[in-house]
């Protein structure tokens, strides 16, 4: 078994946030209500062949109408915090202009319900649902989108800043840029490496401008953050060619964001690796680095599995994992000679190897590179083939083991000095898993997609007990 023993089970600091996370398009449904217009994910999911089984977010888990029941479930779990995202096209249907009050009202009601239950809201401004109207004007490869995002951030903060104290700008801009415009497996499904790099820069710029807008609109007690899916990269061997592969992936997977956001500049090696694809000197305008590096209060880290790489040459006789998903196009511009491998051991239903040590290493790497920057694990969790018993009951020991291992990994990082302030399980409930549709279940709460009935899985009860104790038991069984 892959049970991991927690060193003490009590290495979570006082005030540690015990959370769960979701995203608007994955749970809300009600895509044409309250004045909402299509986002790029509505367009993409309604394009045949883009999402498995033709699934869409039209209804999703109907959270828009069932949010009070969902907050009650959160309260039963004992969550102290909940991370959700705002749907931009609910608030600004064309991506510009005044806010739609009905759109804001939904989030006001949700947040009030959370606060009534003593649950701290963490709002994400952008979890991938760009208003289609802005995509029609060029999307993230167009510079103007960054300014539009900052305007939207200001409207959201003005409306909700009296009740939401923690704001994250973007969720996983790597996915938005490189899966959305590089490999095309995510919306809007474009496959141009130069556009993917332009998108990355404009996401960075949008983040920085939004931090400025949030700071102006919010009380000084408010905290700002971004959630990055930092890749914990492991070279297959110590061969210099494999180390070079790891460096390239670190550049275009991690430092393309952490460089400008936390360090004030794009890394020279990234610029060199991708110079044949974009003209960085015209893309990055004077003043951009200062905007992008506006100070943030917390760094959100999303972790699922490590990334094992080698040179293509060193991989020619090995089974490999192409790192492209279902697409022929690569999400790794400038890294054409890199091969991807699966770490050994057990895997989740996504095919992602289970390796909690990657989370400890990642948190400690960030801690060493950016001392003094508090971190939140804003996503961690796993999809498994849940066996559903009578009444929707799900016994999911694999998920309990995964969560136990990864919470222990957080505790180890904390013991080694990392300043980790909270953990958000992905996800509160089963939901629309992007290109995989409803076939992949990450929830602690089971959804019956015929009735939309919610039933906490065994893992939900286990997590509730961890929260009640404020730490881990010695083994997954409580
Ligand atoms: C994240 N990859 O997505 C998202 O933030 C969630 O919305 C999502 O449901 C969750 O992780 C599980 O997938 C990712 O290909 C999607 O590297 C794809 C990748 C990474 C994260």
XYZ file of C-alpha atoms and ligand atoms in Angstrom:
499
model
C 0.000 0.000 0.000
C 1.120 3.587 -0.482
C 0.141 4.649 3.025
C 2.408 7.387 4.277
C 2.887 7.918 7.970
C 2.503 11.465 9.188
C 5.494 12.382 11.320
C 3.373 13.794 14.101
C 0.002 14.591 12.673
C 0.041 17.921 14.420
C 2.343 19.916 12.174
C -0.332 22.199 10.857
C 0.092 25.718 12.165
C -2.619 27.430 14.233
C -5.191 29.028 11.959
C -4.371 26.609 9.132
C -7.163 26.787 6.540
C -8.849 23.425 5.949
C -10.530 23.927 2.629
C -11.997 22.535 -0.545
C -12.005 24.089 -4.003
C -14.237 24.312 -7.067
C -14.490 26.455 -10.213
C -17.486 28.223 -11.728
C -17.756 26.462 -15.087
C -17.181 23.066 -13.498
C -20.100 23.306 -11.056
C -22.529 26.186 -11.667
C -24.573 25.285 -14.733
C -27.294 27.899 -15.404
C -25.184 29.091 -18.322
C -27.889 31.313 -19.807
C -29.375 32.674 -16.565
C -29.027 36.063 -14.954
C -27.688 37.674 -18.103
C -24.676 35.348 -18.453
C -23.312 34.978 -21.966
C -21.070 32.200 -23.343
C -17.489 31.809 -22.246
C -14.814 30.084 -24.297
C -15.615 26.875 -22.403
C -19.279 26.989 -23.532
C -18.144 27.343 -27.125
C -15.461 24.659 -26.765
C -17.648 22.101 -24.990
C -20.348 22.550 -27.624
C -17.825 21.916 -30.406
C -18.025 18.217 -31.348
C -14.916 16.220 -30.503
C -13.470 18.607 -27.935
C -14.853 17.110 -24.714
C -15.201 13.378 -24.030
C -18.734 12.087 -24.672
C -19.855 15.567 -25.739
C -20.289 16.645 -22.129
C -20.874 20.361 -21.467
C -21.216 22.600 -18.410
C -24.804 23.542 -19.328
C -26.148 22.036 -16.111
C -22.932 20.856 -14.461
C -23.934 20.067 -10.854
C -26.474 22.910 -10.796
C -24.607 24.667 -7.994
C -26.142 27.952 -9.162
C -29.489 26.741 -7.810
C -28.217 24.401 -5.081
C -25.510 26.514 -3.467
C -27.283 26.637 -0.106
C -27.306 22.834 0.066
C -23.643 22.822 -0.993
C -22.642 25.272 1.740
C -24.508 23.096 4.239
C -22.374 20.142 3.066
C -19.231 22.229 3.541
C -20.334 23.087 7.055
C -20.995 19.405 7.813
C -17.453 18.643 6.652
C -16.179 21.319 9.018
C -14.389 23.246 6.259
C -12.922 26.475 7.579
C -12.443 27.903 4.074
C -13.857 27.476 0.570
C -12.137 28.404 -2.699
C -14.434 29.108 -5.644
C -14.246 31.147 -8.826
C -16.328 33.947 -10.253
C -17.702 33.538 -13.753
C -16.483 36.580 -15.689
C -19.353 36.387 -18.267
C -21.889 36.373 -15.409
C -20.477 39.658 -14.164
C -19.421 41.303 -17.438
C -21.137 39.506 -20.332
C -19.128 41.152 -23.089
C -15.955 41.385 -21.074
C -16.274 45.152 -20.772
C -18.670 47.743 -19.429
C -20.612 47.902 -16.183
C -21.209 44.895 -13.941
C -24.476 42.966 -14.160
C -26.098 43.178 -10.725
C -27.848 39.807 -11.076
C -24.485 38.192 -11.680
C -22.974 39.828 -8.617
C -26.063 38.952 -6.560
C -25.394 35.251 -7.000
C -21.908 35.643 -5.519
C -23.140 37.984 -2.763
C -25.660 35.322 -1.736
C -23.060 32.537 -1.914
C -20.543 34.480 0.171
C -23.156 35.491 2.739
C -24.147 31.848 3.086
C -20.482 30.904 3.624
C -19.952 33.638 6.206
C -23.149 32.602 8.020
C -21.579 29.148 8.387
C -18.218 30.502 9.537
C -16.443 29.525 6.298
C -13.793 31.903 4.941
C -14.308 32.583 1.225
C -11.366 32.635 -1.185
C -12.435 34.066 -4.544
C -10.611 33.319 -7.786
C -11.278 35.867 -10.512
C -10.384 33.662 -13.459
C -10.661 29.901 -13.657
C -10.582 29.664 -17.464
C -14.001 31.009 -18.524
C -13.028 33.979 -20.694
C -16.068 35.759 -22.153
C -16.344 34.471 -25.734
C -16.685 38.068 -26.857
C -13.105 38.773 -25.733
C -11.833 35.651 -27.475
C -13.479 36.940 -30.649
C -11.386 40.095 -30.220
C -8.185 38.035 -29.950
C -8.315 36.367 -26.534
C -5.271 36.191 -24.278
C -2.768 36.531 -27.157
C -4.174 40.080 -27.525
C -2.724 42.647 -25.126
C -6.056 44.371 -24.547
C -7.400 41.304 -22.715
C -5.054 42.075 -19.799
C -6.595 45.533 -19.371
C -10.100 44.108 -19.642
C -9.233 41.616 -16.889
C -8.080 44.403 -14.574
C -11.348 46.303 -15.122
C -13.312 43.166 -14.285
C -11.169 42.656 -11.159
C -12.023 46.175 -10.014
C -15.768 45.614 -10.495
C -15.681 42.318 -8.618
C -13.652 43.776 -5.755
C -15.892 46.830 -5.441
C -18.967 44.595 -5.213
C -17.628 41.817 -2.999
C -14.693 43.393 -1.173
C -16.780 44.035 1.929
C -17.181 40.282 2.420
C -14.334 38.505 0.604
C -10.896 39.022 2.165
C -8.719 36.679 0.073
C -8.543 37.126 -3.691
C -6.637 35.151 -6.267
C -6.291 36.530 -9.749
C -5.687 33.583 -12.066
C -5.956 29.853 -11.673
C -3.149 28.004 -13.430
C -2.223 30.429 -16.202
C 0.014 27.644 -17.584
C -3.118 25.729 -18.552
C -4.820 28.826 -19.986
C -1.822 29.719 -22.147
C -0.302 26.402 -23.130
C -3.274 24.018 -23.144
C -5.645 26.707 -24.456
C -3.451 28.188 -27.210
C -0.574 25.662 -27.537
C -1.803 22.067 -27.511
C -5.437 23.131 -27.888
C -6.834 20.489 -25.512
C -8.474 23.277 -23.490
C -10.603 26.196 -24.657
C -10.325 28.033 -26.946
C -8.529 25.125 -28.621
C -5.970 27.058 -30.632
C -2.603 25.480 -31.515
C 0.020 28.137 -32.113
C 3.153 28.163 -29.936
C 3.700 31.885 -30.522
C 0.149 32.677 -29.424
C 0.640 30.480 -26.358
C 3.677 32.562 -25.350
C 1.816 35.816 -26.070
C -1.051 34.520 -23.944
C 1.364 33.729 -21.108
C 2.699 37.282 -21.135
C -0.765 38.836 -21.226
C -1.946 36.560 -18.418
C 1.040 37.748 -16.383
C 0.255 41.355 -17.249
C -3.443 40.838 -16.486
C -2.481 39.365 -13.124
C -0.300 42.339 -12.223
C -2.829 44.912 -13.377
C -5.536 43.045 -11.455
C -3.424 43.052 -8.282
C -3.214 46.825 -8.642
C -6.980 47.083 -9.173
C -7.683 44.826 -6.192
C -5.335 46.840 -3.976
C -7.153 50.062 -4.905
C -10.614 48.626 -4.356
C -10.048 46.470 -1.281
C -9.395 47.320 2.366
C -5.762 47.055 3.418
C -6.526 43.863 5.357
C -7.370 42.029 2.103
C -4.850 39.555 0.732
C -4.005 38.927 -2.918
C -2.641 35.774 -4.518
C -2.278 33.746 -7.697
C -2.614 29.967 -8.066
C 0.077 28.319 -10.173
C 0.297 24.658 -11.158
C 4.034 24.591 -10.595
C 5.611 21.503 -12.106
C 7.799 19.512 -9.716
C 10.299 18.468 -12.361
C 12.484 15.405 -12.082
C 15.138 14.569 -14.669
C 14.929 10.875 -15.560
C 18.671 10.430 -14.930
C 21.576 12.642 -13.909
C 22.744 12.721 -17.531
C 23.425 16.331 -18.575
C 20.995 15.991 -21.497
C 18.209 15.038 -19.075
C 19.120 17.926 -16.776
C 18.932 20.229 -19.784
C 15.441 18.864 -20.533
C 14.435 19.610 -16.928
C 15.801 23.146 -17.213
C 13.766 23.817 -20.355
C 10.546 22.534 -18.816
C 11.218 24.488 -15.623
C 11.634 27.620 -17.775
C 8.475 27.297 -19.886
C 6.428 25.518 -17.202
C 7.312 27.420 -14.035
C 9.707 30.352 -14.364
C 7.692 31.900 -17.231
C 5.316 32.843 -14.382
C 7.410 32.946 -11.202
C 10.186 34.886 -12.961
C 8.184 38.008 -13.796
C 5.606 37.722 -10.981
C 7.979 37.076 -8.091
C 11.298 38.161 -9.581
C 10.429 41.083 -11.841
C 11.863 39.671 -15.080
C 11.553 36.852 -17.588
C 14.418 34.372 -17.237
C 17.140 34.825 -19.873
C 17.163 31.108 -20.676
C 13.406 31.143 -21.433
C 13.858 34.116 -23.767
C 16.684 32.298 -25.553
C 14.776 28.982 -25.796
C 11.777 30.686 -27.421
C 13.415 33.535 -29.362
C 12.655 31.769 -32.685
C 8.936 31.821 -31.829
C 8.184 35.308 -30.530
C 9.806 38.700 -30.512
C 9.937 39.222 -26.757
C 11.250 42.782 -27.148
C 8.041 43.932 -28.787
C 5.801 41.667 -26.696
C 7.074 42.922 -23.324
C 6.641 46.682 -23.189
C 8.525 49.027 -20.858
C 6.669 49.137 -17.573
C 5.261 45.605 -17.906
C 7.779 43.972 -15.539
C 6.954 46.498 -12.804
C 3.214 45.918 -13.249
C 3.548 42.137 -13.267
C 5.710 42.048 -10.138
C 3.348 44.008 -7.897
C 3.662 42.347 -4.486
C 1.236 39.566 -3.628
C 0.510 38.299 -0.128
C 0.230 34.568 -0.762
C 1.265 32.106 -3.442
C -1.275 29.410 -4.304
C 0.214 26.111 -5.424
C -1.776 23.392 -7.203
C -0.120 19.969 -7.151
C -1.245 16.578 -8.441
C 1.781 14.626 -9.718
C 5.460 15.142 -10.522
C 6.770 15.751 -14.058
C 9.541 13.360 -15.165
C 11.525 14.405 -18.226
C 14.499 13.335 -20.305
C 16.064 14.309 -23.586
C 14.228 12.786 -26.546
C 17.457 10.996 -27.455
C 17.642 9.306 -24.048
C 14.001 8.225 -24.370
C 14.080 6.525 -27.727
C 13.941 2.983 -26.328
C 11.648 3.732 -23.385
C 7.880 3.762 -23.035
C 6.940 7.400 -22.730
C 4.135 9.703 -22.039
C 3.977 12.457 -24.614
C 2.853 15.254 -22.317
C 0.458 16.462 -25.002
C -2.820 14.925 -23.925
C -5.074 14.154 -26.896
C -3.418 16.761 -29.127
C -0.706 16.407 -31.746
C 0.476 19.909 -30.903
C 2.826 20.478 -27.980
C 2.037 22.625 -24.952
C 5.807 23.136 -24.473
C 7.120 25.745 -26.938
C 10.869 25.589 -27.343
C 11.083 22.176 -25.699
C 10.637 19.941 -28.745
C 13.568 17.731 -27.743
C 12.110 16.872 -24.351
C 10.415 13.527 -23.626
C 7.943 12.984 -20.795
C 7.748 9.874 -18.635
C 5.457 8.542 -15.979
C 6.880 8.262 -12.492
C 6.706 4.664 -11.241
C 4.007 3.379 -8.927
C 0.264 3.627 -8.609
C -1.785 6.066 -10.673
C -5.090 7.826 -10.375
C -7.920 7.497 -12.885
C -6.340 10.401 -14.782
C -3.271 8.186 -15.266
C -1.309 10.550 -13.024
C 1.323 8.824 -10.848
C 0.793 9.201 -7.106
C 3.843 10.744 -5.451
C 3.306 12.857 -2.331
C 7.044 13.536 -1.990
C 6.683 15.826 -5.002
C 4.483 18.121 -2.944
C 6.963 18.311 -0.058
C 9.787 19.031 -2.510
C 7.741 21.630 -4.377
C 6.769 23.532 -1.223
C 10.356 23.474 0.017
C 11.735 24.570 -3.374
C 9.371 27.565 -3.410
C 10.149 28.309 0.233
C 13.894 28.394 -0.513
C 13.538 30.397 -3.735
C 11.085 32.923 -2.257
C 11.619 33.032 1.497
C 8.973 34.971 3.354
C 6.225 34.306 0.835
C 3.390 32.435 2.559
C 1.887 29.599 0.531
C -1.494 27.948 0.200
C -1.990 24.557 -1.402
C -4.926 25.787 -3.466
C -5.566 22.399 -5.126
C -4.641 18.792 -4.460
C -6.728 15.678 -4.943
C -7.420 12.711 -7.160
C -9.896 11.101 -9.525
C -10.612 7.407 -9.003
C -13.127 4.957 -10.459
C -15.520 5.226 -7.554
C -17.732 2.192 -6.932
C -21.178 3.452 -6.019
C -23.190 1.388 -3.557
C -26.859 1.622 -2.663
C -28.071 5.166 -1.973
C -25.061 6.641 -3.717
C -22.642 5.582 -0.979
C -19.006 5.561 -2.118
C -16.258 3.792 -0.248
C -13.066 5.344 -1.641
C -10.032 4.122 0.292
C -7.704 5.105 -2.595
C -8.767 8.735 -2.273
C -8.349 8.621 1.511
C -4.871 7.210 1.042
C -4.029 9.892 -1.564
C -5.233 12.692 0.699
C -3.498 11.234 3.740
C -0.220 10.963 1.859
C -0.411 14.493 0.514
C -1.481 16.085 3.798
C 1.452 14.296 5.440
C 3.626 15.735 2.664
C 2.407 19.228 3.557
C 3.141 18.555 7.239
C 6.689 17.480 6.354
C 7.257 20.684 4.405
C 5.915 22.720 7.329
C 8.249 20.909 9.726
C 11.149 21.730 7.405
C 10.269 25.423 7.538
C 7.816 26.086 4.702
C 5.172 28.688 5.559
C 2.013 26.889 4.389
C -1.205 28.527 5.554
C -3.861 26.204 4.164
C -4.888 23.208 2.058
C -7.783 23.076 -0.411
C -8.915 19.651 -1.503
C -9.779 19.368 -5.208
C -12.622 19.044 -5.253
C -15.535 19.554 -2.916
C -17.731 17.489 -5.237
C -17.589 15.607 -8.533
C -17.816 18.043 -11.430
C -17.103 18.851 -15.091
C -13.490 17.739 -15.503
C -12.745 19.904 -18.568
C -11.783 17.859 -21.646
C -12.696 14.658 -19.748
C -16.256 15.757 -18.981
C -18.091 14.057 -16.131
C -16.258 10.757 -16.501
C -13.501 11.721 -14.079
C -14.580 12.172 -10.474
C -12.391 14.250 -8.121
C -15.053 14.974 -5.511
C -15.116 14.248 -1.800
C -18.876 14.414 -2.341
C -20.421 12.062 -4.915
C -22.817 13.454 -7.521
C -25.494 11.257 -9.078
C -25.708 12.891 -12.509
C -29.276 11.615 -13.077
C -30.721 13.183 -9.928
C -27.899 15.581 -8.971
C -28.137 14.133 -5.457
C -25.079 14.878 -3.310
C -23.677 12.119 -1.086
C -20.462 12.536 0.907
C -17.973 9.758 0.120
C -15.993 7.950 2.823
C -13.130 10.364 1.983
C -15.357 13.313 2.918
C -16.041 11.788 6.329
C -12.323 11.049 6.728
C -11.392 14.644 5.837
C -14.028 15.956 8.251
C -12.399 13.934 11.033
C -8.922 15.272 10.127
C -10.318 18.796 10.310
C -12.020 18.099 13.629
C -8.709 16.842 15.062
C -6.684 19.591 13.354
C -4.244 17.013 12.040
C -3.635 13.534 10.694
C -4.080 10.179 12.329
C -1.159 7.729 12.141
C -2.792 5.735 9.351
C -5.595 6.479 6.879
C -8.074 4.432 8.923
C -9.655 6.486 11.668
C -6.518 21.687 -12.592
N -2.341 19.328 -16.966
O -6.487 21.369 -13.952
C -7.622 22.720 -12.479
O -7.291 23.867 -11.761
C -8.927 22.139 -12.052
O -9.974 22.944 -12.542
C -9.025 20.698 -12.520
O -10.302 20.155 -12.373
C -7.973 19.931 -11.728
O -6.677 20.502 -11.884
C -7.897 18.452 -12.078
O -7.502 18.278 -13.421
C -5.412 20.836 -14.627
O -2.583 18.809 -18.053
C -5.677 20.296 -15.881
O -1.134 19.454 -16.559
C -4.662 19.804 -16.644
C -3.369 19.858 -16.178
C -3.090 20.409 -14.937
C -4.126 20.891 -14.158
